[in-house]
Amino acid sequence: QVQLVESGGGLVQAGGSLRLSCAASGRTFGAMGWFRQTPGKEREFVAAISWSTTSTYYADSVRGRFTISRDGAKNTVYLQMNSLKPEDTAVYYCAADGYTRLRAGVPDYWGQGTQVTVSS
């Protein structure tokens, strides 16, 4: 009964900020992270964090603007999104698995997604 529940999406103007949250239940994972997808395009990796070490990895397109973090007590991962651009518009999906599978883009567990829209 693993469940990942995302929240925090919305509509913002270019240059604005949002913070996404993903609460996991049922078990803990080696790593958690975020992917995003727009209509007609493939889902792409955004960021990941190792649960035990808190080591992080970012896609080049978001490095320096987005920050991933986790709260172990709440079993929750966050994505702080700053300096948002229209090209960041997408459905953002929380994901969980071991670190290697998450980085490879084949995690076993996914949330249902939260919409982020950035206006120009």
XYZ file of N, CA and C in Angstrom:
360
model
N 0.817 -1.200 0.000
C 0.000 0.000 0.000
C 0.860 1.262 0.000
N 1.821 1.299 -0.909
C 2.654 2.488 -1.078
C 1.841 3.571 -1.755
N 1.965 4.784 -1.272
C 1.273 5.917 -1.857
C 2.173 7.146 -1.805
N 2.243 7.869 -2.928
C 2.964 9.126 -3.009
C 1.953 10.210 -3.360
N 1.856 11.241 -2.537
C 0.865 12.292 -2.728
C 1.570 13.627 -2.881
N 1.430 14.242 -4.074
C 2.052 15.525 -4.358
C 1.112 16.678 -4.030
N 1.695 17.833 -3.738
C 0.939 19.053 -3.545
C 1.842 20.245 -3.831
N 1.246 21.417 -3.989
C 2.006 22.647 -4.131
C 2.055 23.231 -5.525
N 1.508 22.546 -6.513
C 1.490 23.087 -7.862
C 0.556 24.273 -7.981
N 0.671 24.989 -9.096
C -0.180 26.143 -9.314
C 0.278 26.964 -10.490
N -0.278 28.171 -10.590
C 0.023 29.111 -11.662
C 0.853 30.261 -11.108
N 1.996 30.519 -11.732
C 2.862 31.622 -11.324
C 3.382 32.341 -12.552
N 3.824 33.568 -12.366
C 4.452 34.330 -13.436
C 5.929 33.977 -13.537
N 6.492 34.167 -14.720
C 7.918 33.939 -14.913
C 8.718 34.720 -13.872
N 9.724 34.055 -13.306
C 10.530 34.647 -12.258
C 10.035 34.343 -10.860
N 8.853 33.776 -10.741
C 8.284 33.452 -9.453
C 8.763 32.126 -8.910
N 8.185 31.722 -7.769
C 8.611 30.515 -7.069
C 7.420 29.673 -6.646
N 7.655 28.374 -6.536
C 6.711 27.423 -5.972
C 7.503 26.395 -5.183
N 6.866 25.781 -4.196
C 7.455 24.651 -3.495
C 6.514 23.463 -3.581
N 6.992 22.385 -4.186
C 6.241 21.151 -4.290
C 6.575 20.236 -3.118
N 5.585 19.494 -2.656
C 5.776 18.522 -1.594
C 5.299 17.157 -2.056
N 5.925 16.110 -1.559
C 5.514 14.741 -1.848
C 5.643 13.922 -0.576
N 4.520 13.475 -0.053
C 4.491 12.669 1.158
C 4.355 11.198 0.791
N 5.263 10.379 1.289
C 5.250 8.947 1.020
C 4.686 8.197 2.219
N 3.908 7.176 1.938
C 3.388 6.310 2.987
C 3.575 4.860 2.583
N 3.579 3.974 3.561
C 3.687 2.546 3.294
C 5.075 1.972 3.496
N 6.111 2.756 3.209
C 7.494 2.321 3.361
C 8.423 3.498 3.130
N 9.694 3.283 3.405
C 10.723 4.260 3.073
C 11.480 3.783 1.849
N 12.259 4.692 1.220
C 12.947 4.400 -0.028
C 14.398 4.830 0.041
N 15.207 4.232 -0.835
C 16.593 4.646 -0.928
C 16.753 6.051 -1.458
N 15.836 6.459 -2.340
C 15.876 7.791 -2.915
C 14.478 8.215 -3.332
N 14.265 9.510 -3.367
C 13.041 10.077 -3.905
C 13.421 11.229 -4.815
N 12.501 11.583 -5.720
C 12.816 12.660 -6.643
C 11.625 13.099 -7.449
N 11.930 13.874 -8.481
C 10.895 14.495 -9.302
C 11.201 14.347 -10.781
N 10.140 14.087 -11.573
C 10.160 14.109 -13.024
C 9.075 15.077 -13.490
N 9.124 15.458 -14.764
C 8.076 16.323 -15.306
C 7.768 15.930 -16.742
N 6.540 16.271 -17.187
C 6.097 15.902 -18.518
C 5.105 16.922 -19.049
N 5.240 17.278 -20.337
C 4.291 18.132 -21.034
C 3.628 17.320 -22.132
N 2.427 17.722 -22.594
C 1.734 16.951 -23.627
C 2.579 16.759 -24.881
N 2.635 15.529 -25.371
C 3.370 15.213 -26.580
C 4.862 15.064 -26.408
N 5.358 15.183 -25.190
C 6.785 15.059 -24.932
C 7.048 13.942 -23.931
N 8.274 13.425 -23.950
C 8.660 12.378 -23.014
C 8.869 12.954 -21.621
N 8.605 12.131 -20.635
C 8.856 12.515 -19.257
C 10.356 12.670 -19.026
N 10.764 13.722 -18.331
C 12.180 13.974 -18.114
C 12.504 14.086 -16.623
N 13.713 13.672 -16.301
C 14.210 13.736 -14.936
C 14.461 15.183 -14.535
N 14.132 15.519 -13.276
C 14.341 16.860 -12.755
C 15.364 16.870 -11.620
N 15.123 16.085 -10.567
C 16.003 16.093 -9.401
C 15.777 14.849 -8.569
N 16.788 14.458 -7.794
C 16.685 13.309 -6.906
C 17.517 13.541 -5.661
N 17.152 12.851 -4.585
C 17.893 12.940 -3.334
C 18.015 11.553 -2.722
N 19.214 11.210 -2.266
C 19.436 9.976 -1.527
C 18.906 10.150 -0.114
N 18.123 9.186 0.359
C 17.483 9.348 1.655
C 18.477 9.324 2.812
N 19.445 8.445 2.745
C 20.368 8.273 3.861
C 21.456 9.338 3.913
N 22.000 9.723 2.765
C 23.116 10.664 2.729
C 22.695 12.093 2.387
N 21.516 12.271 1.846
C 20.978 13.539 1.328
C 21.779 14.076 0.148
N 22.589 13.233 -0.496
C 23.238 13.647 -1.734
C 22.178 13.944 -2.784
N 22.416 14.955 -3.607
C 21.422 15.398 -4.588
C 21.979 15.365 -5.998
N 21.072 15.292 -6.962
C 21.418 15.325 -8.373
C 20.340 16.111 -9.092
N 20.767 16.977 -10.042
C 19.841 17.831 -10.772
C 20.053 17.743 -12.268
N 18.957 17.869 -13.009
C 19.065 18.054 -14.445
C 19.723 19.402 -14.732
N 20.480 19.478 -15.826
C 21.169 20.724 -16.166
C 20.197 21.895 -16.319
N 18.986 21.618 -16.779
C 18.025 22.670 -17.051
C 17.508 23.362 -15.792
N 17.658 22.724 -14.624
C 17.131 23.304 -13.388
C 18.205 23.584 -12.347
N 19.421 23.128 -12.583
C 20.495 23.308 -11.609
C 20.727 24.794 -11.326
N 20.787 25.147 -10.040
C 20.948 26.532 -9.640
C 19.644 27.250 -9.397
N 18.542 26.714 -9.889
C 17.227 27.316 -9.695
C 16.335 26.492 -8.772
N 16.447 25.164 -8.853
C 15.629 24.262 -8.044
C 16.482 23.641 -6.947
N 15.861 23.363 -5.801
C 16.533 22.694 -4.701
C 15.645 21.576 -4.171
N 16.187 20.363 -4.118
C 15.455 19.240 -3.558
C 15.939 18.994 -2.129
N 15.013 18.659 -1.241
C 15.345 18.372 0.144
C 14.359 17.349 0.691
N 14.642 16.836 1.894
C 13.724 15.869 2.481
C 13.623 16.073 3.980
N 12.477 15.655 4.533
C 12.215 15.663 5.960
C 12.014 14.207 6.361
N 13.015 13.626 7.013
C 12.953 12.218 7.366
C 11.811 11.886 8.312
N 11.536 12.765 9.266
C 10.481 12.515 10.238
C 9.109 12.453 9.584
N 8.915 13.230 8.519
C 7.633 13.278 7.817
C 7.599 12.383 6.584
N 8.734 11.744 6.253
C 8.843 10.920 5.050
C 8.380 11.703 3.819
N 8.852 12.929 3.715
C 8.401 13.868 2.696
C 9.594 14.466 1.965
N 9.459 14.617 0.650
C 10.471 15.271 -0.165
C 9.884 16.568 -0.716
N 10.731 17.586 -0.861
C 10.308 18.889 -1.336
C 11.112 19.285 -2.569
N 10.505 20.098 -3.412
C 11.207 20.699 -4.533
C 10.926 22.198 -4.507
N 11.916 22.969 -4.081
C 11.820 24.419 -4.111
C 12.201 24.895 -5.501
N 11.285 25.573 -6.174
C 11.453 25.982 -7.563
C 11.498 27.505 -7.614
N 12.666 28.063 -7.900
C 12.855 29.502 -7.988
C 13.164 29.911 -9.424
N 13.016 31.202 -9.703
C 13.312 31.750 -11.029
C 12.640 30.946 -12.124
N 11.366 30.665 -11.941
C 10.636 29.811 -12.875
C 10.531 30.444 -14.262
N 10.599 29.589 -15.273
C 10.513 29.989 -16.672
C 9.305 29.324 -17.324
N 8.758 29.901 -18.402
C 7.637 29.253 -19.090
C 7.932 27.817 -19.496
N 9.174 27.513 -19.855
C 9.523 26.156 -20.247
C 9.517 25.163 -19.086
N 9.367 25.655 -17.853
C 9.195 24.771 -16.699
C 7.764 24.264 -16.575
N 6.843 24.811 -17.370
C 5.452 24.379 -17.326
C 5.347 22.896 -17.651
N 4.708 22.136 -16.765
C 4.600 20.693 -16.930
C 3.787 20.122 -15.785
N 3.426 18.856 -15.916
C 2.950 18.099 -14.774
C 4.168 17.503 -14.088
N 4.308 17.757 -12.806
C 5.447 17.275 -12.040
C 5.039 16.042 -11.246
N 5.828 14.978 -11.394
C 5.544 13.700 -10.755
C 6.600 13.374 -9.710
N 6.159 13.046 -8.528
C 7.034 12.517 -7.500
C 7.329 11.052 -7.804
N 8.547 10.601 -7.505
C 8.937 9.218 -7.740
C 9.784 8.709 -6.588
N 9.782 7.388 -6.393
C 10.540 6.786 -5.310
C 11.041 5.403 -5.703
N 12.252 5.066 -5.267
C 12.865 3.763 -5.495
C 14.279 3.813 -4.931
N 15.091 2.801 -5.261
C 16.509 2.895 -4.986
C 17.127 3.998 -5.830
N 18.278 4.494 -5.398
C 18.893 5.626 -6.076
C 19.216 5.331 -7.536
N 19.772 4.152 -7.820
C 20.169 3.820 -9.179
C 18.975 3.779 -10.122
N 17.890 3.138 -9.705
C 16.704 3.064 -10.548
C 16.063 4.431 -10.734
N 16.088 5.247 -9.703
C 15.504 6.581 -9.825
C 16.292 7.426 -10.828
N 17.621 7.420 -10.717
C 18.461 8.177 -11.634
C 18.354 7.675 -13.068
N 18.104 6.377 -13.227
C 17.964 5.785 -14.552
C 16.606 6.071 -15.178
N 15.693 6.660 -14.428
C 14.382 6.984 -14.954
C 13.376 5.855 -14.921
N 13.649 4.820 -14.131
C 12.743 3.668 -14.062
C 12.345 3.350 -12.624
N 11.914 4.346 -11.860
C 11.470 4.057 -10.496
C 10.193 3.229 -10.487
N 9.997 2.455 -9.431
C 8.825 1.593 -9.333
C 7.579 2.323 -8.856
N 7.749 3.443 -8.172
C 6.612 4.117 -7.557
C 6.506 5.554 -8.026
N 5.259 5.956 -8.346
C 4.980 7.291 -8.875
C 3.778 7.904 -8.182
N 3.813 9.222 -8.011
C 2.629 9.954 -7.637
C 1.772 10.234 -8.861
N 0.609 10.831 -8.647
C -0.312 11.110 -9.748
C -0.040 12.436 -10.442
N 0.839 13.248 -9.910
C 1.251 14.470 -10.568
C 0.555 15.708 -10.058
N 1.249 16.840 -10.171
C 0.688 18.137 -9.842
C 1.087 19.129 -10.929
N 0.136 19.937 -11.381
C 0.360 20.844 -12.504
C 1.099 22.096 -12.054
N 2.144 22.444 -12.795
C 2.852 23.704 -12.619
C 2.757 24.470 -13.933
N 2.215 25.674 -13.887
C 2.083 26.512 -15.070
C 2.773 27.841 -14.823
N 3.692 28.198 -15.714
C 4.453 29.440 -15.593
C 4.095 30.324 -16.779
N 3.506 31.470 -16.523
C 3.099 32.383 -17.571
C 4.242 33.319 -17.946
N 4.273 33.734 -19.208
C 5.312 34.624 -19.699
C 4.945 36.075 -19.499
